[in-house]
């Protein structure tokens, strides 16, 4: 069997398949359906300094080959996470990674600093790309200055692996990735959701309470793949690719485009064991093609 382990700077993953934030709860919810320790990393729900109610319902709508959501980072805040969730998940034998969001650089940094104290959380993923919140969120991820300000503030107070999650709702994603790298990010992950909309013509209303939402699922995959390819050529730090992955061949496309690892989001709603199936499918593909390690196909796209 080909070796599947990869490194995101100092973070060692037993295989390159992780779950995407907001689509896999805290992992525990899926424990009856999938062996959690078989996943390369679990990126838990978005966490903020203070509790957030999220947006009004409806906040999800199905679209062709995808879905829109405007959940709006509903969570009970970082202290609740540290005191109540962390004790339940710290024993899971994989990389448990917290997705952090905020409304100012200080907000992000304070939240990150509290998570820095948790021994069994080896990394955070900074969400500077949430399209569904009014204050902060995506606003930081759409300019180089905004992205730099958050990464700089967090880097000063967080010394473990720092992954920055990028927004696709920008003109030049490579520039934003370079700005994050320059401020000390260990890795960038992309993409978060693409801003979209769906209208119920009988009611003449949007299908989402706040009008717009974030598009995810297979429909976004070609856009995500193109952006991962662009970013992987622009930075030296490892890139984590996501957006519409639901099969091993989808994941292999991202790896060939230059991603060191991948995340799977919306596909977990269709098949809660999809991560393990994708992991095994990558292994089988490598064996059939005579590769001894998954690292042989990272960035292996030919001109
Ligand atoms: C219901 C839902 C909730 C999400 N919540 C978060 C979140 O809290 N933080 C975050 O960074 N991304 C969040 N995302 C975005 C996903 O992590 C991922 O970037 C996006 O869905 C694209 O991947 P996919 O096509 O595999 O789902 C959410 C996505 C969905 C569908």
Short mmCIF file of C-alpha atoms and ligand atoms in Angstrom, two decimals:
data_model
loop_
_atom_site.label_atom_id
_atom_site.label_comp_id
_atom_site.label_asym_id
_atom_site.label_seq_id
_atom_site.Cartn_x
_atom_site.Cartn_y
_atom_site.Cartn_z
CA UNK A 1 0.00 0.00 0.00
CA UNK A 2 1.26 3.47 -0.90
CA UNK A 3 2.12 5.78 2.00
CA UNK A 4 -0.61 8.36 2.53
CA UNK A 5 0.96 10.58 5.19
CA UNK A 6 1.66 14.25 4.39
CA UNK A 7 2.93 17.25 6.35
CA UNK A 8 1.44 20.73 6.63
CA UNK A 9 4.62 22.33 7.91
CA UNK A 10 4.95 20.84 11.41
CA UNK A 11 1.54 19.22 11.35
CA UNK A 12 1.68 15.54 10.45
CA UNK A 13 -1.40 14.07 8.81
CA UNK A 14 -1.77 10.28 8.57
CA UNK A 15 -3.54 10.84 5.25
CA UNK A 16 -4.40 13.95 3.22
CA UNK A 17 -8.18 13.85 3.74
CA UNK A 18 -9.77 16.17 6.31
CA UNK A 19 -13.29 17.38 7.00
CA UNK A 20 -14.29 20.96 6.22
CA UNK A 21 -15.51 23.28 8.96
CA UNK A 22 -19.25 23.58 9.48
CA UNK A 23 -20.05 20.30 7.76
CA UNK A 24 -18.89 17.74 10.33
CA UNK A 25 -19.93 19.28 13.66
CA UNK A 26 -17.29 18.53 16.29
CA UNK A 27 -16.66 15.08 14.81
CA UNK A 28 -18.49 13.30 17.63
CA UNK A 29 -21.82 13.59 15.80
CA UNK A 30 -20.36 11.37 13.06
CA UNK A 31 -18.69 8.78 15.30
CA UNK A 32 -21.40 6.16 14.67
CA UNK A 33 -20.96 6.39 10.92
CA UNK A 34 -17.24 6.71 10.32
CA UNK A 35 -14.05 5.79 12.24
CA UNK A 36 -12.86 9.27 13.24
CA UNK A 37 -9.27 8.12 13.74
CA UNK A 38 -9.14 7.13 10.06
CA UNK A 39 -9.55 10.75 8.93
CA UNK A 40 -6.41 12.86 8.41
CA UNK A 41 -7.83 15.80 10.36
CA UNK A 42 -11.16 17.09 11.60
CA UNK A 43 -11.76 20.82 11.29
CA UNK A 44 -14.52 21.62 13.72
CA UNK A 45 -17.33 24.18 13.54
CA UNK A 46 -16.50 27.87 13.31
CA UNK A 47 -15.69 29.30 16.75
CA UNK A 48 -15.82 32.97 17.78
CA UNK A 49 -14.77 34.86 20.91
CA UNK A 50 -18.38 35.53 21.95
CA UNK A 51 -21.41 33.30 21.36
CA UNK A 52 -23.32 33.89 18.11
CA UNK A 53 -26.97 33.09 17.35
CA UNK A 54 -26.41 32.75 13.60
CA UNK A 55 -28.89 34.06 11.03
CA UNK A 56 -32.66 33.59 10.94
CA UNK A 57 -34.15 30.59 9.13
CA UNK A 58 -34.34 29.60 6.31
CA UNK A 59 -30.59 29.33 6.01
CA UNK A 60 -30.07 26.47 3.59
CA UNK A 61 -31.32 25.94 0.04
CA UNK A 62 -30.57 23.16 -2.41
CA UNK A 63 -29.29 24.17 -5.86
CA UNK A 64 -28.28 22.11 -8.92
CA UNK A 65 -25.24 20.07 -7.84
CA UNK A 66 -24.78 22.12 -4.70
CA UNK A 67 -26.32 24.03 -1.84
CA UNK A 68 -26.50 27.54 -0.45
CA UNK A 69 -26.16 28.27 3.25
CA UNK A 70 -26.23 31.36 5.40
CA UNK A 71 -25.84 29.72 8.83
CA UNK A 72 -23.81 32.73 10.01
CA UNK A 73 -21.31 31.10 12.38
CA UNK A 74 -23.76 29.97 15.05
CA UNK A 75 -21.73 28.77 18.04
CA UNK A 76 -21.50 29.11 21.81
CA UNK A 77 -18.18 30.96 21.89
CA UNK A 78 -14.60 29.97 22.58
CA UNK A 79 -14.91 29.59 26.36
CA UNK A 80 -17.78 27.13 25.94
CA UNK A 81 -15.64 25.28 23.41
CA UNK A 82 -12.66 25.12 25.79
CA UNK A 83 -14.68 24.06 28.82
CA UNK A 84 -17.34 21.80 27.32
CA UNK A 85 -16.42 20.57 23.85
CA UNK A 86 -12.64 20.21 24.14
CA UNK A 87 -12.78 17.64 26.97
CA UNK A 88 -15.02 15.47 24.76
CA UNK A 89 -12.90 15.65 21.60
CA UNK A 90 -9.34 15.83 22.91
CA UNK A 91 -8.99 12.03 22.95
CA UNK A 92 -9.92 11.53 19.30
CA UNK A 93 -6.85 10.07 17.61
CA UNK A 94 -6.49 12.50 14.74
CA UNK A 95 -5.64 16.18 14.28
CA UNK A 96 -8.50 18.15 15.82
CA UNK A 97 -8.33 21.62 14.28
CA UNK A 98 -10.45 24.60 15.31
CA UNK A 99 -11.86 27.01 12.73
CA UNK A 100 -11.69 30.54 14.17
CA UNK A 101 -13.65 33.59 13.09
CA UNK A 102 -13.96 37.14 14.42
CA UNK A 103 -15.07 40.69 13.80
CA UNK A 104 -11.72 42.45 14.35
CA UNK A 105 -8.05 41.39 14.30
CA UNK A 106 -7.98 41.59 18.12
CA UNK A 107 -11.06 39.43 18.31
CA UNK A 108 -9.43 36.73 16.17
CA UNK A 109 -6.19 36.98 18.14
CA UNK A 110 -7.87 36.65 21.55
CA UNK A 111 -9.86 33.63 20.38
CA UNK A 112 -6.70 32.04 18.94
CA UNK A 113 -4.72 32.74 22.12
CA UNK A 114 -7.30 30.86 24.21
CA UNK A 115 -7.14 27.88 21.85
CA UNK A 116 -3.33 28.02 21.95
CA UNK A 117 -3.51 26.78 25.54
CA UNK A 118 -5.29 23.53 24.54
CA UNK A 119 -2.68 20.77 24.34
CA UNK A 120 -4.55 18.50 21.93
CA UNK A 121 -5.43 21.15 19.35
CA UNK A 122 -2.33 21.26 17.09
CA UNK A 123 -3.63 23.85 14.61
CA UNK A 124 -6.25 26.46 13.87
CA UNK A 125 -7.83 27.45 10.60
CA UNK A 126 -8.58 31.19 10.42
CA UNK A 127 -11.80 31.85 8.60
CA UNK A 128 -11.28 35.23 6.94
CA UNK A 129 -13.78 34.24 4.30
CA UNK A 130 -17.27 33.71 5.74
CA UNK A 131 -19.73 35.38 3.35
CA UNK A 132 -22.67 35.11 5.76
CA UNK A 133 -21.88 37.55 8.56
CA UNK A 134 -22.23 41.32 8.51
CA UNK A 135 -19.35 42.17 10.83
CA UNK A 136 -15.91 40.98 9.78
CA UNK A 137 -15.74 37.48 8.29
CA UNK A 138 -15.27 37.78 4.56
CA UNK A 139 -14.44 41.51 4.78
CA UNK A 140 -10.92 40.60 5.95
CA UNK A 141 -10.38 38.01 3.25
CA UNK A 142 -11.09 40.19 0.24
CA UNK A 143 -8.17 42.60 0.52
CA UNK A 144 -4.47 41.97 1.11
CA UNK A 145 -4.46 44.58 3.90
CA UNK A 146 -7.42 42.96 5.67
CA UNK A 147 -5.94 39.48 5.42
CA UNK A 148 -2.52 40.71 6.58
CA UNK A 149 -3.98 42.51 9.60
CA UNK A 150 -5.73 39.39 10.89
CA UNK A 151 -2.82 37.00 10.26
CA UNK A 152 -0.34 39.43 11.87
CA UNK A 153 -2.49 39.82 15.00
CA UNK A 154 -3.05 36.08 15.36
CA UNK A 155 0.55 35.08 14.58
CA UNK A 156 1.72 37.24 17.49
CA UNK A 157 -0.38 35.18 19.91
CA UNK A 158 -0.58 31.73 18.35
CA UNK A 159 2.52 29.56 18.02
CA UNK A 160 1.16 26.28 16.62
CA UNK A 161 0.21 25.53 13.01
CA UNK A 162 -1.71 28.45 11.52
CA UNK A 163 -3.84 27.73 8.45
CA UNK A 164 -5.64 30.66 6.80
CA UNK A 165 -8.83 29.91 4.87
CA UNK A 166 -9.25 32.07 1.80
CA UNK A 167 -12.32 33.50 0.13
CA UNK A 168 -13.02 32.79 -3.54
CA UNK A 169 -15.03 36.01 -3.74
CA UNK A 170 -12.01 38.03 -4.87
CA UNK A 171 -10.35 39.13 -8.09
CA UNK A 172 -6.86 37.78 -7.41
CA UNK A 173 -6.70 35.02 -4.80
CA UNK A 174 -2.94 34.49 -5.32
CA UNK A 175 -2.22 38.02 -4.02
CA UNK A 176 -4.24 37.35 -0.85
CA UNK A 177 -2.43 34.03 -0.33
CA UNK A 178 0.95 35.76 -0.68
CA UNK A 179 -0.11 38.39 1.87
CA UNK A 180 -0.97 35.64 4.38
CA UNK A 181 2.31 33.84 3.73
CA UNK A 182 4.26 37.08 4.28
CA UNK A 183 2.67 37.48 7.74
CA UNK A 184 3.69 34.01 8.84
CA UNK A 185 0.80 31.72 7.91
CA UNK A 186 1.94 28.08 7.84
CA UNK A 187 -0.61 27.09 5.21
CA UNK A 188 -3.59 28.40 3.28
CA UNK A 189 -6.80 26.47 2.67
CA UNK A 190 -9.23 27.29 -0.13
CA UNK A 191 -12.00 27.73 -1.04
CA UNK A 192 -14.69 28.89 1.32
CA UNK A 193 -18.13 29.23 -0.26
CA UNK A 194 -18.89 31.34 -3.33
CA UNK A 195 -21.54 34.02 -2.78
CA UNK A 196 -24.80 33.05 -4.45
CA UNK A 197 -28.57 33.45 -4.42
CA UNK A 198 -31.76 31.52 -5.16
CA UNK A 199 -35.27 32.97 -5.53
CA UNK A 200 -38.64 31.29 -4.91
CA UNK A 201 -40.60 32.88 -7.77
CA UNK A 202 -44.05 32.09 -6.31
CA UNK A 203 -43.21 33.97 -3.11
CA UNK A 204 -41.00 36.47 -4.91
CA UNK A 205 -38.55 36.03 -2.07
CA UNK A 206 -35.04 34.77 -1.66
CA UNK A 207 -34.86 31.21 -0.38
CA UNK A 208 -32.46 32.47 2.32
CA UNK A 209 -33.32 34.79 5.20
CA UNK A 210 -30.53 37.26 4.52
CA UNK A 211 -30.97 37.24 0.74
CA UNK A 212 -27.67 35.68 -0.23
CA UNK A 213 -25.67 32.67 0.90
CA UNK A 214 -22.53 30.65 0.24
CA UNK A 215 -22.54 28.08 -2.56
CA UNK A 216 -20.81 24.75 -1.94
CA UNK A 217 -20.80 21.21 -3.33
CA UNK A 218 -19.86 19.74 -6.73
CA UNK A 219 -21.02 22.89 -8.56
CA UNK A 220 -18.04 24.87 -7.20
CA UNK A 221 -15.33 22.30 -7.92
CA UNK A 222 -13.94 23.68 -11.19
CA UNK A 223 -13.65 27.16 -9.67
CA UNK A 224 -12.00 25.79 -6.53
CA UNK A 225 -9.56 23.67 -8.52
CA UNK A 226 -8.52 26.63 -10.67
CA UNK A 227 -7.90 28.74 -7.57
CA UNK A 228 -5.90 26.01 -5.79
CA UNK A 229 -3.73 25.66 -8.90
CA UNK A 230 -3.14 29.44 -9.02
CA UNK A 231 -2.32 29.69 -5.31
CA UNK A 232 -0.05 26.62 -5.28
CA UNK A 233 2.10 28.29 -7.93
CA UNK A 234 2.18 31.58 -6.00
CA UNK A 235 3.26 30.50 -2.48
CA UNK A 236 5.84 28.19 -0.91
CA UNK A 237 3.72 27.15 2.07
CA UNK A 238 1.53 24.04 1.74
CA UNK A 239 -1.92 24.55 0.22
CA UNK A 240 -5.03 22.70 1.38
CA UNK A 241 -7.65 22.32 -1.35
CA UNK A 242 -11.40 22.06 -1.00
CA UNK A 243 -14.62 22.84 -2.77
CA UNK A 244 -16.92 20.21 -4.24
CA UNK A 245 -14.83 17.14 -3.48
CA UNK A 246 -16.89 13.96 -3.19
CA UNK A 247 -14.77 11.23 -4.79
CA UNK A 248 -11.16 10.05 -4.74
CA UNK A 249 -10.65 11.28 -8.29
CA UNK A 250 -11.88 14.75 -7.25
CA UNK A 251 -9.32 14.74 -4.44
CA UNK A 252 -6.54 13.54 -6.76
CA UNK A 253 -7.30 16.45 -9.10
CA UNK A 254 -6.68 18.88 -6.22
CA UNK A 255 -3.47 17.09 -5.23
CA UNK A 256 -2.19 17.20 -8.82
CA UNK A 257 -3.07 20.91 -8.96
CA UNK A 258 -0.67 21.42 -6.05
CA UNK A 259 -2.67 20.81 -2.85
CA UNK A 260 -0.81 18.92 -0.12
CA UNK A 261 -4.09 17.89 1.53
CA UNK A 262 -7.82 18.28 0.92
CA UNK A 263 -10.95 18.94 2.94
CA UNK A 264 -14.41 17.53 2.27
CA UNK A 265 -17.51 19.53 3.23
CA UNK A 266 -20.96 19.25 1.65
CA UNK A 267 -20.40 15.62 0.57
CA UNK A 268 -20.51 14.59 4.26
CA UNK A 269 -24.23 15.43 4.23
CA UNK A 270 -24.81 12.89 1.46
CA UNK A 271 -22.48 10.17 2.77
CA UNK A 272 -21.10 10.56 6.30
CA UNK A 273 -18.34 8.04 5.49
CA UNK A 274 -17.18 9.86 2.35
CA UNK A 275 -13.82 10.89 3.88
CA UNK A 276 -12.77 7.28 4.48
CA UNK A 277 -13.94 6.23 1.01
CA UNK A 278 -11.94 9.05 -0.56
CA UNK A 279 -8.87 8.11 1.51
CA UNK A 280 -9.12 4.47 0.42
CA UNK A 281 -9.76 5.48 -3.19
CA UNK A 282 -6.61 7.60 -3.25
CA UNK A 283 -4.62 4.65 -1.88
CA UNK A 284 -6.01 2.29 -4.52
CA UNK A 285 -5.27 4.77 -7.32
CA UNK A 286 -1.69 5.16 -6.12
CA UNK A 287 -1.21 1.38 -5.98
CA UNK A 288 -2.65 0.85 -9.46
CA UNK A 289 -0.40 3.58 -10.83
CA UNK A 290 2.74 2.28 -9.13
CA UNK A 291 3.22 5.22 -6.75
CA UNK A 292 4.80 4.48 -3.37
CA UNK A 293 3.64 7.72 -1.72
CA UNK A 294 0.87 10.26 -2.17
CA UNK A 295 3.57 12.94 -2.20
CA UNK A 296 4.49 11.76 -5.70
CA UNK A 297 1.29 13.23 -7.14
CA UNK A 298 1.27 16.56 -5.29
CA UNK A 299 1.70 19.23 -7.96
CA UNK A 300 2.21 16.51 -10.59
CA UNK A 301 0.05 18.30 -13.17
CA UNK A 302 1.85 18.42 -16.52
CA UNK A 303 1.95 21.60 -18.64
C1 LIG B 1 -23.56 24.34 6.30
C2 LIG B 1 -22.19 24.88 6.11
C3 LIG B 1 -21.53 25.53 7.17
C4 LIG B 1 -20.23 26.03 7.01
N1 LIG B 1 -19.61 26.62 8.07
C5 LIG B 1 -18.32 27.05 7.93
C6 LIG B 1 -17.61 27.61 9.03
O1 LIG B 1 -18.11 27.70 10.16
N2 LIG B 1 -16.33 28.04 8.83
C7 LIG B 1 -15.72 27.92 7.60
O2 LIG B 1 -14.56 28.33 7.46
N3 LIG B 1 -16.36 27.37 6.55
C8 LIG B 1 -17.63 26.95 6.68
N4 LIG B 1 -18.28 26.38 5.61
C9 LIG B 1 -17.57 26.24 4.32
C10 LIG B 1 -16.97 24.85 4.14
O3 LIG B 1 -16.06 24.54 5.17
C11 LIG B 1 -16.27 24.73 2.76
O4 LIG B 1 -15.27 25.72 2.66
C12 LIG B 1 -17.22 24.90 1.59
O5 LIG B 1 -18.48 24.33 1.87
C13 LIG B 1 -16.66 24.32 0.29
O6 LIG B 1 -16.39 22.95 0.40
P1 LIG B 1 -17.46 21.81 -0.05
O7 LIG B 1 -17.90 22.15 -1.45
O8 LIG B 1 -16.72 20.51 0.04
O9 LIG B 1 -18.61 21.89 0.90
C14 LIG B 1 -19.58 25.88 5.76
C15 LIG B 1 -20.24 25.22 4.70
C16 LIG B 1 -21.51 24.71 4.86
C17 LIG B 1 -22.17 24.00 3.71
#
